[in-house]
Coordinates of C-alpha atoms and ligand atoms in Angstrom, one line a residue:
Chain A
M1 CA 0.0 0.0 0.0
S2 CA 1.3 3.4 -0.9
I3 CA -0.4 6.7 -1.8
I4 CA 1.4 9.4 -3.8
L5 CA -0.1 12.8 -4.4
D6 CA 1.4 14.5 -7.3
H7 CA 0.9 18.3 -7.6
I8 CA -2.7 18.2 -6.5
N9 CA -4.7 21.4 -6.9
Y10 CA -8.3 21.9 -5.9
I11 CA -10.6 24.8 -6.4
Y12 CA -14.1 25.0 -4.9
S13 CA -16.9 26.6 -6.9
K14 CA -14.8 26.8 -10.0
G15 CA -16.1 29.2 -12.6
T16 CA -18.0 31.5 -10.2
S17 CA -17.2 34.7 -8.4
E18 CA -16.6 32.6 -5.2
E19 CA -13.7 30.5 -6.3
I20 CA -11.7 29.2 -3.4
K21 CA -8.3 27.6 -3.9
A22 CA -8.5 25.0 -1.2
L23 CA -5.4 22.9 -2.2
D24 CA -2.4 24.4 -3.8
D25 CA 0.2 22.1 -5.4
I26 CA 0.2 19.3 -2.8
C27 CA 2.9 16.7 -3.2
L28 CA 2.9 13.9 -0.6
E29 CA 3.7 10.3 -0.1
I30 CA 1.9 8.0 2.4
K31 CA 3.8 4.8 3.0
N32 CA 2.7 1.5 4.3
G33 CA 2.5 1.4 8.1
D34 CA 2.8 5.2 8.5
F35 CA 1.0 7.0 11.3
I36 CA 0.6 10.5 9.9
G37 CA -0.7 13.5 11.8
L38 CA -2.2 16.2 9.6
I39 CA -2.5 19.5 11.3
G40 CA -3.4 23.0 10.2
H41 CA -5.4 26.0 11.1
T42 CA -9.1 25.9 10.5
G43 CA -9.8 26.4 6.8
S44 CA -6.3 25.2 5.8
G45 CA -7.7 22.5 3.6
K46 CA -7.2 19.3 5.7
S47 CA -10.7 18.0 5.1
T48 CA -10.5 18.8 1.4
L49 CA -7.2 16.9 1.2
V50 CA -8.4 13.8 2.9
Q51 CA -11.5 13.7 0.6
H52 CA -9.1 13.4 -2.3
L53 CA -7.5 10.3 -0.8
D54 CA -10.5 8.1 -1.5
G55 CA -11.6 9.9 -4.7
L56 CA -14.7 11.8 -3.2
L57 CA -13.3 15.0 -4.6
R58 CA -11.6 15.0 -7.9
A59 CA -8.5 17.2 -8.1
T60 CA -8.8 20.2 -10.4
S61 CA -5.3 19.2 -11.6
G62 CA -2.7 16.7 -10.6
H63 CA -2.6 13.0 -10.1
I64 CA -3.1 10.5 -7.2
Y65 CA -1.4 7.1 -7.4
Y66 CA -2.7 4.3 -5.2
D67 CA -0.2 1.4 -5.3
G68 CA 1.2 2.9 -8.5
E69 CA -2.1 3.1 -10.3
D70 CA -3.5 6.5 -11.2
I71 CA -7.0 6.7 -9.6
Y72 CA -8.1 9.2 -12.2
D73 CA -7.6 6.7 -15.0
D74 CA -10.7 5.6 -16.9
G75 CA -12.2 2.5 -15.5
Y76 CA -10.4 2.7 -12.2
D77 CA -12.6 1.0 -9.6
M78 CA -13.4 3.9 -7.2
R79 CA -15.6 1.8 -5.0
A80 CA -12.8 -0.7 -4.4
L81 CA -10.6 2.3 -3.6
R82 CA -13.1 3.5 -1.0
G83 CA -13.0 0.1 0.6
K84 CA -9.2 0.3 0.8
V85 CA -9.1 3.8 2.0
G86 CA -11.5 4.0 4.9
L87 CA -12.4 7.6 5.5
V88 CA -14.1 8.6 8.7
F89 CA -15.6 12.1 8.4
Q90 CA -15.7 14.9 10.9
Y91 CA -18.7 14.1 13.1
P92 CA -19.2 10.6 11.5
E93 CA -22.2 9.9 13.8
H94 CA -24.2 12.1 11.4
Q95 CA -24.1 9.3 8.8
L96 CA -25.9 6.7 10.9
F97 CA -29.2 5.7 9.5
E98 CA -30.1 2.0 10.0
E99 CA -32.6 0.5 12.5
D100 CA -29.9 -0.9 14.6
V101 CA -26.2 -0.4 15.1
F102 CA -25.2 -3.7 13.7
K103 CA -27.1 -3.2 10.4
D104 CA -25.5 0.2 10.0
V105 CA -22.1 -1.3 10.4
C106 CA -22.9 -3.9 7.8
F107 CA -23.7 -1.2 5.3
G108 CA -20.1 -0.6 4.2
P109 CA -19.0 -4.2 3.8
K110 CA -22.2 -5.1 1.9
N111 CA -21.5 -2.3 -0.5
M112 CA -18.1 -3.7 -1.0
G113 CA -19.8 -6.8 -2.3
M114 CA -19.2 -9.1 0.7
S115 CA -21.8 -11.8 1.2
D116 CA -24.2 -11.3 4.1
K117 CA -22.3 -13.7 6.3
D118 CA -18.9 -12.1 5.7
A119 CA -20.4 -8.7 6.2
E120 CA -21.8 -9.7 9.5
L121 CA -18.6 -11.2 10.6
A122 CA -16.7 -8.1 9.6
A123 CA -19.2 -5.9 11.3
Y124 CA -19.0 -8.0 14.5
S125 CA -15.2 -7.8 14.6
A126 CA -15.2 -4.1 13.9
L127 CA -17.7 -3.4 16.7
R128 CA -15.5 -5.5 19.0
S129 CA -12.4 -3.7 18.1
V130 CA -14.0 -0.3 18.8
K131 CA -15.0 -1.7 22.1
L132 CA -18.7 -1.0 21.9
P133 CA -20.5 -2.9 24.6
D134 CA -22.3 -6.0 23.2
D135 CA -25.7 -5.0 24.5
L136 CA -25.7 -2.0 22.3
F137 CA -25.3 -3.9 19.0
F138 CA -29.0 -4.1 18.4
V139 CA -30.3 -0.8 19.7
S140 CA -31.1 2.1 17.4
P141 CA -28.0 4.2 16.7
F142 CA -30.0 7.3 17.6
E143 CA -30.2 6.0 21.2
L144 CA -26.5 5.9 21.8
S145 CA -24.5 8.6 23.5
G146 CA -22.3 10.9 21.4
G147 CA -19.1 8.9 22.1
Q148 CA -20.8 5.6 21.4
K149 CA -22.3 6.9 18.2
R150 CA -18.8 8.0 17.1
R151 CA -17.5 4.5 17.8
A152 CA -20.3 2.9 15.9
A153 CA -19.6 5.1 13.0
I154 CA -15.9 4.3 13.0
A155 CA -16.8 0.7 13.2
G156 CA -18.9 1.2 10.1
V157 CA -15.7 2.2 8.2
L158 CA -13.4 -0.4 9.9
A159 CA -15.8 -3.2 8.8
M160 CA -14.8 -2.6 5.2
K161 CA -11.3 -3.8 6.3
P162 CA -9.5 -0.7 4.9
E163 CA -5.7 -0.7 4.4
V164 CA -5.5 2.9 5.3
L165 CA -7.7 4.6 7.9
V166 CA -8.2 8.3 7.5
L167 CA -9.8 10.1 10.4
D168 CA -10.9 13.7 10.1
E169 CA -10.9 15.1 13.6
P170 CA -12.2 12.0 15.3
T171 CA -12.1 13.6 18.7
A172 CA -13.9 16.8 18.0
G173 CA -16.6 17.4 20.6
L174 CA -15.5 14.5 22.9
D175 CA -14.4 14.8 26.5
P176 CA -10.8 14.0 27.4
E177 CA -11.7 10.4 28.3
G178 CA -13.6 9.8 25.1
R179 CA -10.7 11.4 23.2
D180 CA -8.1 9.1 24.8
E181 CA -10.3 6.1 24.1
I182 CA -10.7 6.9 20.4
L183 CA -7.1 7.7 19.9
G184 CA -6.0 4.7 21.9
L185 CA -8.2 2.6 19.7
V186 CA -6.6 4.1 16.6
R187 CA -3.1 3.4 17.9
E188 CA -4.1 -0.1 18.6
L189 CA -5.3 -0.6 15.1
H190 CA -2.1 0.8 13.8
D191 CA 0.2 -1.2 16.1
K192 CA -1.6 -4.5 16.2
E193 CA -3.3 -4.8 12.8
G194 CA -0.7 -2.8 10.8
I195 CA -3.3 -0.4 9.4
T196 CA -1.8 2.8 8.0
V197 CA -3.4 5.8 9.7
V198 CA -3.9 9.5 8.7
L199 CA -5.1 11.5 11.6
V200 CA -6.4 15.0 11.1
S201 CA -6.4 17.0 14.2
H202 CA -6.4 20.5 15.7
S203 CA -4.7 19.3 18.9
M204 CA -0.9 19.3 18.9
E205 CA -0.9 17.0 21.9
D206 CA -2.9 14.4 20.0
V207 CA -0.6 14.3 17.0
A208 CA 2.6 14.6 19.1
D209 CA 1.5 11.7 21.3
Y210 CA 0.3 9.4 18.5
A211 CA 1.7 10.2 15.1
G212 CA 5.2 9.2 13.9
H213 CA 5.1 11.7 11.1
I214 CA 3.5 15.1 10.9
I215 CA 2.3 17.2 7.9
V216 CA 1.5 20.8 8.6
M217 CA -0.8 22.6 6.2
D218 CA -1.4 26.3 5.8
K219 CA -3.7 28.0 3.2
G220 CA -3.9 24.9 1.1
R221 CA -0.2 24.2 1.0
V222 CA 2.0 21.7 2.7
L223 CA 4.2 23.9 4.9
M224 CA 6.2 21.3 6.8
D225 CA 6.6 17.6 6.7
G226 CA 8.6 15.6 9.2
T227 CA 8.8 13.8 12.6
P228 CA 7.2 15.5 15.6
K229 CA 10.6 16.5 16.9
E230 CA 11.5 18.3 13.7
I231 CA 8.1 20.0 13.3
F232 CA 7.9 21.2 16.9
S233 CA 11.4 22.6 16.9
H234 CA 9.9 25.3 14.6
I235 CA 7.8 26.9 17.3
E236 CA 7.9 30.4 15.9
E237 CA 6.8 29.3 12.4
L238 CA 4.0 27.3 13.8
E239 CA 2.8 30.2 15.9
E240 CA 2.9 32.4 12.9
I241 CA 0.2 30.3 11.2
G242 CA -1.9 30.1 14.3
L243 CA -0.7 26.7 15.6
A244 CA 1.4 25.9 18.6
A245 CA 3.7 23.2 19.9
P246 CA 2.4 20.8 22.6
R247 CA 2.3 22.4 26.0
V248 CA 5.1 20.2 27.4
T249 CA 7.4 21.6 24.7
Y250 CA 6.8 25.1 26.1
I251 CA 7.4 23.9 29.6
M252 CA 10.7 22.4 28.6
H253 CA 11.7 25.6 26.8
E254 CA 10.8 27.6 30.0
L255 CA 12.7 25.2 32.2
H256 CA 15.7 25.5 29.9
R257 CA 15.5 29.3 30.0
R258 CA 15.6 29.1 33.8
G259 CA 18.8 27.2 33.7
F260 CA 17.8 23.5 33.8
N261 CA 19.6 21.3 31.4
V262 CA 16.5 19.7 29.9
D263 CA 15.9 18.5 26.3
T264 CA 13.8 21.2 24.6
S265 CA 12.9 19.0 21.6
V266 CA 10.6 16.9 23.7
T267 CA 7.0 16.6 22.5
T268 CA 5.3 14.1 24.8
V269 CA 4.7 14.1 28.5
K270 CA 6.4 10.8 28.9
E271 CA 9.6 12.0 27.3
A272 CA 9.4 15.2 29.3
V273 CA 9.2 13.3 32.6
D274 CA 12.3 11.3 31.6
S275 CA 14.2 14.4 30.6
V276 CA 13.3 16.3 33.8
I277 CA 14.3 13.4 36.0
G278 CA 17.5 13.1 34.1
A279 CA 18.3 16.8 34.5
L280 CA 17.6 16.7 38.2
W281 CA 19.7 13.6 38.6
N282 CA 22.7 15.2 36.9
A283 CA 22.3 18.5 38.7
Chain B
M1 CA -22.1 18.6 -7.3
L2 CA -25.3 19.7 -5.5
R3 CA -23.7 23.0 -4.9
E4 CA -23.7 23.5 -8.6
M5 CA -27.5 24.1 -8.4
T6 CA -27.6 27.9 -8.9
L7 CA -31.3 28.3 -9.3
G8 CA -32.6 30.6 -6.6
Q9 CA -29.2 31.2 -5.0
Y10 CA -27.6 34.6 -4.3
Y11 CA -24.6 35.6 -6.4
Q12 CA -22.3 37.9 -4.6
V13 CA -21.1 40.8 -6.8
E14 CA -21.2 44.5 -6.8
S15 CA -23.8 45.9 -9.3
R16 CA -26.5 48.5 -9.7
L17 CA -29.2 45.8 -9.5
H18 CA -27.7 44.3 -6.4
R19 CA -28.0 47.7 -4.7
L20 CA -31.6 48.3 -5.6
D21 CA -34.3 48.1 -2.9
P22 CA -35.7 44.6 -2.8
R23 CA -39.2 46.0 -3.2
V24 CA -38.2 47.4 -6.5
K25 CA -36.9 44.1 -7.7
L26 CA -40.0 42.2 -6.5
M27 CA -42.1 44.7 -8.4
G28 CA -39.8 44.5 -11.4
T29 CA -40.1 40.7 -11.5
L30 CA -43.8 41.0 -11.3
V31 CA -43.9 43.6 -14.1
F32 CA -41.6 41.5 -16.2
I33 CA -43.8 38.4 -15.8
I34 CA -46.9 40.4 -16.6
S35 CA -45.2 41.8 -19.7
L36 CA -44.6 38.2 -20.9
F37 CA -48.3 37.4 -20.8
V38 CA -49.6 40.7 -22.3
S39 CA -49.6 39.3 -25.8
Q40 CA -48.2 36.7 -28.1
K41 CA -46.8 39.1 -30.7
A42 CA -43.2 38.6 -31.7
V43 CA -42.4 42.3 -31.3
C44 CA -43.4 42.2 -27.6
Y45 CA -41.0 39.3 -27.1
A46 CA -38.3 41.3 -28.8
V47 CA -38.9 44.1 -26.4
A48 CA -38.8 41.7 -23.5
T49 CA -35.6 40.1 -24.8
V50 CA -33.9 43.5 -25.0
F51 CA -35.0 44.4 -21.5
L52 CA -33.9 41.0 -20.1
I53 CA -30.5 41.2 -21.7
C54 CA -30.0 44.7 -20.4
M55 CA -30.9 43.6 -16.9
I56 CA -28.6 40.6 -17.0
K57 CA -25.8 42.8 -18.2
L58 CA -26.5 45.3 -15.4
S59 CA -26.5 42.6 -12.8
K60 CA -23.0 41.5 -13.7
V61 CA -23.9 37.9 -13.0
P62 CA -22.1 35.8 -15.6
F63 CA -24.6 34.5 -18.2
G64 CA -23.1 31.0 -18.1
Y65 CA -23.7 30.8 -14.4
M66 CA -27.4 31.7 -14.9
V67 CA -27.8 29.2 -17.7
R68 CA -26.3 26.4 -15.6
G69 CA -29.0 26.9 -13.0
M70 CA -31.6 26.3 -15.7
R71 CA -30.5 22.7 -16.3
A72 CA -32.7 21.6 -13.4
I73 CA -35.9 22.6 -15.3
V74 CA -35.0 21.4 -18.8
M75 CA -37.2 18.3 -18.2
I76 CA -40.3 20.4 -17.4
M77 CA -39.6 22.6 -20.3
M78 CA -39.3 19.6 -22.8
I79 CA -42.6 18.2 -21.6
T80 CA -44.5 21.4 -22.0
V81 CA -43.0 22.0 -25.4
V82 CA -43.9 18.5 -26.6
F83 CA -47.4 18.8 -25.3
N84 CA -47.9 22.1 -27.0
L85 CA -46.4 20.8 -30.2
F86 CA -48.5 17.8 -30.7
L87 CA -51.8 18.6 -28.9
S88 CA -52.7 22.0 -30.4
P89 CA -55.6 21.7 -32.9
G90 CA -55.3 23.7 -36.1
E91 CA -53.8 23.8 -39.6
A92 CA -51.7 20.7 -40.1
L93 CA -48.0 21.1 -41.1
V94 CA -46.5 17.6 -40.8
T95 CA -48.2 14.4 -40.2
F96 CA -46.6 11.1 -39.3
W97 CA -48.0 8.0 -37.7
A98 CA -50.6 9.2 -35.1
F99 CA -49.0 12.6 -34.6
T100 CA -49.7 15.9 -36.3
I101 CA -47.8 19.0 -35.9
T102 CA -49.9 22.0 -36.5
K103 CA -48.9 25.5 -37.3
E104 CA -50.6 26.7 -34.1
G105 CA -48.8 23.9 -32.2
L106 CA -45.4 25.0 -33.5
R107 CA -46.2 28.6 -32.6
N108 CA -47.5 27.7 -29.2
A109 CA -44.5 25.5 -28.5
V110 CA -42.0 28.2 -29.4
F111 CA -43.7 30.9 -27.4
T112 CA -44.2 28.6 -24.4
A113 CA -40.5 27.7 -24.4
I114 CA -39.5 31.4 -24.6
R115 CA -42.0 32.4 -21.9
L116 CA -40.8 29.7 -19.6
T117 CA -37.2 30.5 -20.1
Y118 CA -37.7 34.2 -19.6
L119 CA -39.9 33.6 -16.6
I120 CA -37.2 31.6 -14.9
L121 CA -34.3 33.8 -16.0
G122 CA -36.3 36.9 -14.8
S123 CA -37.1 35.5 -11.4
S124 CA -33.7 33.9 -10.9
L125 CA -32.2 37.3 -11.7
M126 CA -34.1 38.6 -8.7
T127 CA -32.8 35.8 -6.4
L128 CA -29.3 36.1 -7.8
T129 CA -29.1 39.8 -7.0
T130 CA -31.0 39.9 -3.7
T131 CA -29.9 38.2 -0.5
P132 CA -32.7 36.0 1.1
N133 CA -32.8 38.5 4.0
D134 CA -33.4 41.4 1.8
L135 CA -36.0 39.5 -0.1
T136 CA -38.1 38.7 2.9
D137 CA -37.6 42.2 4.2
G138 CA -38.9 43.5 0.9
M139 CA -41.8 41.1 1.0
E140 CA -42.7 42.0 4.6
K141 CA -42.7 45.7 3.9
G142 CA -44.2 45.5 0.4
L143 CA -47.0 43.3 1.5
G144 CA -47.4 45.0 4.9
F145 CA -50.8 46.4 3.8
L146 CA -52.2 42.9 4.0
K147 CA -52.0 43.1 7.8
I148 CA -55.3 44.9 7.8
F149 CA -56.8 41.7 6.6
K150 CA -55.3 40.0 9.7
L151 CA -52.7 38.2 7.6
P152 CA -49.6 37.3 9.7
V153 CA -47.3 39.0 7.2
H154 CA -44.3 39.1 9.5
E155 CA -44.6 35.5 10.5
I156 CA -44.9 34.4 6.9
A157 CA -41.9 36.4 5.9
M158 CA -39.9 35.0 8.8
M159 CA -40.8 31.5 7.9
M160 CA -39.8 32.2 4.3
S161 CA -36.5 33.7 5.3
I162 CA -35.7 30.7 7.6
A163 CA -36.7 28.3 4.8
L164 CA -34.5 30.2 2.3
R165 CA -31.7 30.4 4.8
F166 CA -31.8 26.7 5.3
I167 CA -31.6 25.8 1.6
P168 CA -27.8 26.2 1.3
I169 CA -27.3 24.6 4.7
L170 CA -29.3 21.6 3.9
L171 CA -27.6 21.3 0.5
E172 CA -24.3 21.4 2.2
E173 CA -25.4 18.8 4.7
T174 CA -26.7 16.6 1.9
D175 CA -23.4 16.9 0.1
K176 CA -21.6 15.9 3.3
I177 CA -23.8 12.9 4.1
M178 CA -23.7 11.8 0.5
K179 CA -19.9 11.8 0.6
A180 CA -19.8 10.0 4.0
Q181 CA -22.0 7.3 2.6
Q182 CA -20.1 7.1 -0.6
A183 CA -17.0 6.6 1.5
R184 CA -18.7 3.5 2.7
G185 CA -19.3 2.4 -0.8
A186 CA -22.8 3.7 -1.3
D187 CA -23.8 4.2 -4.9
F188 CA -26.3 6.9 -5.7
E189 CA -25.8 7.0 -9.5
S190 CA -26.3 3.6 -11.0
G191 CA -29.1 1.1 -11.1
G192 CA -32.8 1.2 -11.9
L193 CA -35.5 3.4 -10.4
I194 CA -36.2 1.2 -7.4
R195 CA -32.6 0.6 -6.6
R196 CA -31.9 4.3 -6.7
A197 CA -34.9 5.0 -4.5
R198 CA -33.6 2.5 -2.0
A199 CA -30.2 4.0 -2.2
M200 CA -31.7 7.3 -1.0
V201 CA -32.5 5.8 2.4
P202 CA -29.0 6.2 3.8
L203 CA -29.1 9.8 2.6
L204 CA -32.6 10.8 3.7
V205 CA -32.6 9.4 7.2
P206 CA -29.6 11.3 8.4
L207 CA -30.7 14.4 6.5
F208 CA -34.1 14.4 8.3
V209 CA -32.5 13.8 11.6
S210 CA -30.2 16.7 11.1
A211 CA -32.9 19.0 9.8
F212 CA -35.0 18.3 12.9
R213 CA -32.0 18.8 15.1
R214 CA -31.3 22.1 13.4
A215 CA -34.9 23.3 13.6
N216 CA -35.0 22.4 17.3
D217 CA -31.7 24.3 17.9
L218 CA -32.9 27.3 16.0
A219 CA -36.2 27.4 17.9
L220 CA -34.4 27.3 21.2
A221 CA -31.9 30.0 20.1
M222 CA -34.8 32.2 19.0
E223 CA -36.7 31.8 22.2
A224 CA -33.6 32.3 24.3
R225 CA -33.3 35.7 22.6
C226 CA -36.9 36.5 23.4
Y227 CA -38.3 36.3 19.9
H228 CA -42.1 36.8 20.2
G229 CA -43.3 37.5 16.6
G230 CA -43.7 40.7 14.7
E231 CA -45.5 42.8 17.3
G232 CA -43.6 45.9 18.1
R233 CA -40.4 44.7 16.4
T234 CA -38.2 47.3 14.8
K235 CA -35.6 46.8 12.0
M236 CA -31.9 47.3 12.2
K237 CA -31.8 48.5 8.6
P238 CA -35.3 49.8 7.7
L239 CA -35.9 49.8 3.9
K240 CA -35.8 53.3 2.4
Y241 CA -36.2 54.3 -1.2
K242 CA -33.2 56.1 -2.8
A243 CA -32.9 58.0 -6.0
W244 CA -32.1 55.0 -8.1
D245 CA -35.1 53.1 -6.8
V246 CA -37.4 55.8 -8.0
R247 CA -35.7 55.8 -11.3
A248 CA -36.0 52.1 -11.5
Y249 CA -39.8 52.3 -10.9
V250 CA -40.0 54.9 -13.8
I251 CA -38.0 52.6 -16.1
L252 CA -40.2 49.7 -15.2
F253 CA -43.3 51.7 -15.9
C254 CA -41.9 52.8 -19.3
Y255 CA -41.1 49.2 -20.1
L256 CA -44.5 48.0 -19.4
A257 CA -46.1 50.8 -21.3
L258 CA -43.9 50.1 -24.2
V259 CA -44.9 46.4 -24.2
V260 CA -48.6 47.2 -24.0
L261 CA -48.2 49.8 -26.8
T262 CA -46.5 47.5 -29.2
A263 CA -49.0 44.8 -28.4
I264 CA -51.8 47.2 -29.5
V265 CA -50.1 48.8 -32.4
S266 CA -48.0 46.1 -34.0
P267 CA -49.8 43.8 -36.5
V268 CA -47.6 40.6 -35.8
Ligands
ATP301 N1 -18.0 22.5 0.1 C1 -17.3 23.6 0.0 N2 -17.6 24.6 -0.9 C2 -16.8 25.7 -1.0 N3 -15.7 25.9 -0.3 C3 -15.4 25.0 0.6 C4 -16.1 23.8 0.8 N4 -15.5 23.1 1.8 C5 -14.5 23.8 2.2 N5 -14.4 25.0 1.5 C6 -13.3 26.0 1.7 O1 -12.1 25.4 1.4 C7 -11.1 25.8 2.4 C8 -10.5 24.6 3.1 O2 -11.6 23.9 3.8 P1 -11.4 22.6 4.6 O3 -12.7 22.2 5.1 O4 -10.6 21.6 3.8 O5 -10.5 23.1 5.9 P2 -10.1 22.3 7.1 O6 -8.6 22.4 7.2 O7 -10.7 21.0 7.2 O8 -10.7 23.2 8.3 P3 -11.3 22.7 9.7 O9 -10.1 22.5 10.6 O10 -12.1 23.9 10.2 O11 -12.1 21.5 9.5 C9 -11.8 26.8 3.3 O12 -11.4 28.1 2.9 C10 -13.3 26.5 3.1 O13 -14.0 27.7 3.2
MG302 MG1 -12.1 19.9 8.4

């Protein structure tokens, strides 16, 4: 599995007075097994970009290659692509529609042409892996709580057995606990089942904690592309475009300024703890 | 794709027409529609055509954009044209199998097509140049005299403005849900009628749920801000006629007079 974006441009409402250039010459590569964090200020084009990955939006110009095949070629099987690239939209719970949760989760795999039995099996294991309690499988999706709905919706995508899971702000509107659960779940899918993950987020903590690779977008362009350490060492540039580094990075900078010999490139709380202990030990 | 529907949507651009008082534009649309039905003489249509072209030029809305909005009604147009063409009695022109095209039928079909097109172009010119808010303001004020017949003009205008306001929101929502379901492999485009109708379920259920949720939120938000109907309500920007509005009324009157005159005087 690999996805290559080659000079992708996208313009909304093309040919009217309200043209908006949402993507500007995007070149990217997503490799097998990556855990990518996609960050950017609101309106920077993150959602637009991820909708290109499974062909829901067609680039105004440029090409996208999935496993070396151009997805814009005539006769390319878009539906199969949408099975391989599982896209979880912002507020995915708004897509639930069936009488019960289980049927709703079956919707995707059935569309992928699985037999009823296979679809039900896939739905069952997807619901298990999002850790939705068993007694909720057969209630109406509209009776679930917000966090449970979100999990059911994510299961609806997972049940298609995607190779790449793309999540557009999966934690928006959840409490810290719900946030940790969803992200923990995504990490588990990545680590245990080897699914490639693209995580769109507003929260620097989220991506610093979970992603191995970060892409920063600004005004439809890719501004930076690198490991969390590389990205968050450019605090000033991030602040210029309305973003920030994780809070622990600021704390480490402040400690350093006050004369502690700590590592300022730290991005997660765990690393920070180690570095602070190390500094105190040596002092 | 749904956002491509331009019929009845506002087009943001700076123009003389955009700046006119909404009441003038409402009246103008009315006058234009009346002028189309004054007579069936070709000269009258020529006058209407010139008027319409001038107005479209004045509005600065790209013509291609307007025409694209017309695609939605091509079907209706075809049906009326075909009915007119074959079902008008009169002097036969062509006959084949069970169908006869008459001279009157041809004439009717052509004029109906022109009338329908102008009707839609004319009224969409109004919605393209007037924001929904202005439009309902204009209606509320322009139809205010109906209050003496105990008609709840304000409430009707408010309902209209909410409905209009919700069209783009619901379109956007439809677009989003459609994409979310397509991401799960839903197919809205292929298959027969029944298959397609069934394929709408995953779209319509979430759409209704969200429409009700929004309606509920809006009702709460309005009540929280003490909305209590039109009684004693003042406007932030009361409508006032300016010099150009008066001139526009004069132009409208001249136009209508011209159409009526040509209808009386011209032989064809
Ligand atoms: N359906 C649409 N029609 C027209 N313009 C749009 C549409 N969707 C997004 N845009 C515009 O494209 C730009 C990028 O939007 P996008 O939704 O991709 O941003 P985002 O990075 O996902 O923002 P957020 O963090 O708020 O979700 C914005 O300027 C937005 O106004
Ligand atoms: Mg977004």
